[in-house]
Structure formats: C-alpha cells, structure tokens
Amino acid sequence: MNSVIGSVRFSVLDRSRTREGHTAAEALRDTVELAREVEALGYHRFWVSEHHGVPGVAGSAPTVLATVVAGATRTIRVGTGGVMLPNHQPLVVAEQFGVLESLFPGRIDMGLGRSVGFTDGVRKALGRDKDDAEDFDGQLQELLGWFRGTSPTRVHARPAEGLRVPPFVLATGEGAAVAAHAGLPMVIGDLRNREKMRRGIDHYRTRFRPSRWAREPYVVVSGTVAVAATPEVARRLLIPEAWSMAYSRTHGTFPPLPPAGRVESLRMTDRERGLYEAALAGHLAGTEEQVAHELASVLKETDADEVLVTTSTYDREALLDSYRRLAAVVRS
C-alpha cells in the first residue's frame, strides 16, 4: 500500500446530476444505488448536495435524500456536502439533523456551506439575498447552539439537543476562516487550483481554535478524480461535466449532462471552446498508476486527512468503474 494514500480516508460526494434523456427521479435513484456500491468498496462517507432551480441537478433537499441513502446502506457515514445554511433557519436545520442522527445513530455528518442560491430568481424565491451569506459565522454558532441547548430563546431543538452530529464547513470564500474560528473540520476544493487550496489550508491550520467538536484541524480536500484503463478513457469521463460548466458560463444555466460523444461532435465558439478546455484541465484523471502518483503528490502538498471525490459524468457504469479502480489504488 502507498503509505501516503493508505493513511487517509476516501469519501464520495454525488450531486445527483441529471442526464440528457433521463429523469430527475432516475438521477436520485442513481445516487442511492451509487451509495450502496461505494459502501461495498470501502469508502468512508457518502454525501449529497443542495442546489435550487438548477436543471442539471436533482438534489435540492439534501437532508431528505440523506435519509433515503442512510436507509439504503448499513455502515457508510452519510451526510451533506452541504446544507447551505444561509438558505435556512438554523433551528430547522438542527431539527432535521437531529431526526437523521436519531434514526441512524453514529452515521450522520453535517456538512455546511454558505452559498445563497445560483441566481437572483432563486434567492428571491428562497427569501434570501447575497448579504445573508455574510453572517455565516453567526448562523453556524446559532446552529451549534441548538445541539448544546444554549439558545437564548429558551426554545429547545427536539430531538437535536444533546446529540453529537459532526459538523464540517465547506470552505468557499471566507469558509476557511469560519471553520478555524469555530474549531470545525474543513472541506476545501478544488484540486485544479492547488496553490489557492494550500493557502486556504494554511490559513485554516494557523488560525484553528480547538473546540468541543474537534481538538485538532481536520482537512478534507475535494475534487474530481477519474480512473480508467487508459488516459483517453479517463479524460472522456470529464467531458460531460466540463461542457455543462462551459455552457453555464455562456448561457447562464447549468444543463443536464450530455453524452461525451455528443459533446465531441459539437461546433463551439472560440469562447465556448476556451471555457470547455479550461474545465477539462487540472483534474486527477488517468490510469491507476497515474492517479496514484498525482494523489500522493496532492496529499504530500496538503497533508490532508481525507479526500472527498466529487466526480460527475453521463456514463454511470463508467463512473462506478472509476470508483472501483480508485478503491483498488487506495488498497494497493
């Protein structure tokens, strides 16, 4: 076993990406099935995400989906990557995770982010605006207070109060500083911008204050990892998501994933081509040997405790094969 790779945990985030020609219901069922598969492969956690009003993502209610995933699995930890706290009242979030932890004790993670909707329309529909993200630290402290029973309202969050659901902060923007100040584990991406990621990790570790939730810094690095028999096949796994990212930048909406073959046959403008090629670059993609080398490099650079793999693609069987191959890398 590679000593660097073998010393860290590997986990999975699935965004329930919808695919051309397939329904949102299929995307959600695919997520649940993938959770079963990666549990059997030995992955540590399985997380789901929160997106609102996005044609390309079916996962709009992460605590609901996490409940189904936890019920369909037995041992893997299940959580959110993440619940976007500014979109919700902290009491309601505490209650939801209290229910989850009560139903599946010792298996639930509470990943929390600070985004407030993809567009102005979504923010308006949620009754939020961009400024709501500015008090993420305060919202986080209020949420943790519901678990401790310290709310000045004298209201008690049932059944959350007294339960211990591990919180994680998704470190976008000011997230690293918030995680350090609160003494919480941090999830940081992406693997395409190593220098920026290292700066965020250094900032977090330097300013970390021990808490009842974590005595020491805990760093989870997240990003796309694609493993296949050849580098060319691994790269094709990246194509659907890369095109969806490029399309969102040029059309203002994030579409369902197209098949790789359709993308390869498209005529693109120079701007589209540039955005598409940029979206393909920098990920960890290749054969087992190539990905093992790149992973070892990332882990030496970051001294991360865990890797959260966030790969999305059109071909679900190819995605599962990638996770099988990655699991073999971790075990080797």
Short mmCIF file of N, CA, C and O in Angstrom, two decimals, residues 17 27 109 121 129 173 206 261 265 273 286 304 330:
data_model
loop_
_atom_site.label_atom_id
_atom_site.label_comp_id
_atom_site.label_asym_id
_atom_site.label_seq_id
_atom_site.Cartn_x
_atom_site.Cartn_y
_atom_site.Cartn_z
N ARG A 17 -26.63 14.48 -10.45
CA ARG A 17 -26.67 15.18 -11.74
C ARG A 17 -27.67 14.52 -12.69
O ARG A 17 -27.65 13.30 -12.86
N ALA A 27 -32.04 10.20 -11.62
CA ALA A 27 -30.82 10.74 -11.04
C ALA A 27 -30.78 10.49 -9.54
O ALA A 27 -29.72 10.14 -8.99
N ASP A 109 -23.25 12.93 9.15
CA ASP A 109 -22.37 14.10 9.10
C ASP A 109 -23.19 15.32 8.68
O ASP A 109 -24.11 15.21 7.88
N GLY A 121 -33.17 35.05 -9.12
CA GLY A 121 -34.50 34.48 -9.03
C GLY A 121 -34.61 33.42 -7.95
O GLY A 121 -35.60 33.39 -7.20
N ASP A 129 -31.00 37.05 0.12
CA ASP A 129 -30.18 37.80 -0.83
C ASP A 129 -28.72 37.53 -0.52
O ASP A 129 -28.38 36.81 0.43
N GLY A 173 -14.81 30.94 -0.22
CA GLY A 173 -14.74 32.32 0.25
C GLY A 173 -14.12 32.39 1.63
O GLY A 173 -12.98 32.02 1.85
N THR A 206 -3.34 27.57 10.71
CA THR A 206 -2.68 28.60 11.52
C THR A 206 -3.66 29.21 12.54
O THR A 206 -3.26 29.50 13.68
N GLY A 261 -19.93 11.65 -26.41
CA GLY A 261 -19.88 11.63 -27.87
C GLY A 261 -20.58 12.82 -28.49
O GLY A 261 -20.12 13.35 -29.52
N SER A 265 -18.86 16.08 -30.86
CA SER A 265 -19.31 16.40 -32.22
C SER A 265 -19.82 17.84 -32.34
O SER A 265 -20.18 18.27 -33.45
N ARG A 273 -15.13 27.06 -26.56
CA ARG A 273 -14.01 26.12 -26.61
C ARG A 273 -13.00 26.41 -25.51
O ARG A 273 -12.50 25.50 -24.84
N GLY A 286 -6.68 9.57 -15.15
CA GLY A 286 -5.72 8.72 -15.82
C GLY A 286 -5.86 7.28 -15.39
O GLY A 286 -6.89 6.86 -14.84
N ALA A 304 -3.46 16.43 3.86
CA ALA A 304 -4.90 16.28 4.12
C ALA A 304 -5.19 14.99 4.88
O ALA A 304 -4.46 14.00 4.77
N VAL A 330 -6.34 2.77 -3.53
CA VAL A 330 -6.24 3.05 -2.10
C VAL A 330 -5.78 1.80 -1.34
O VAL A 330 -5.00 1.88 -0.39
#
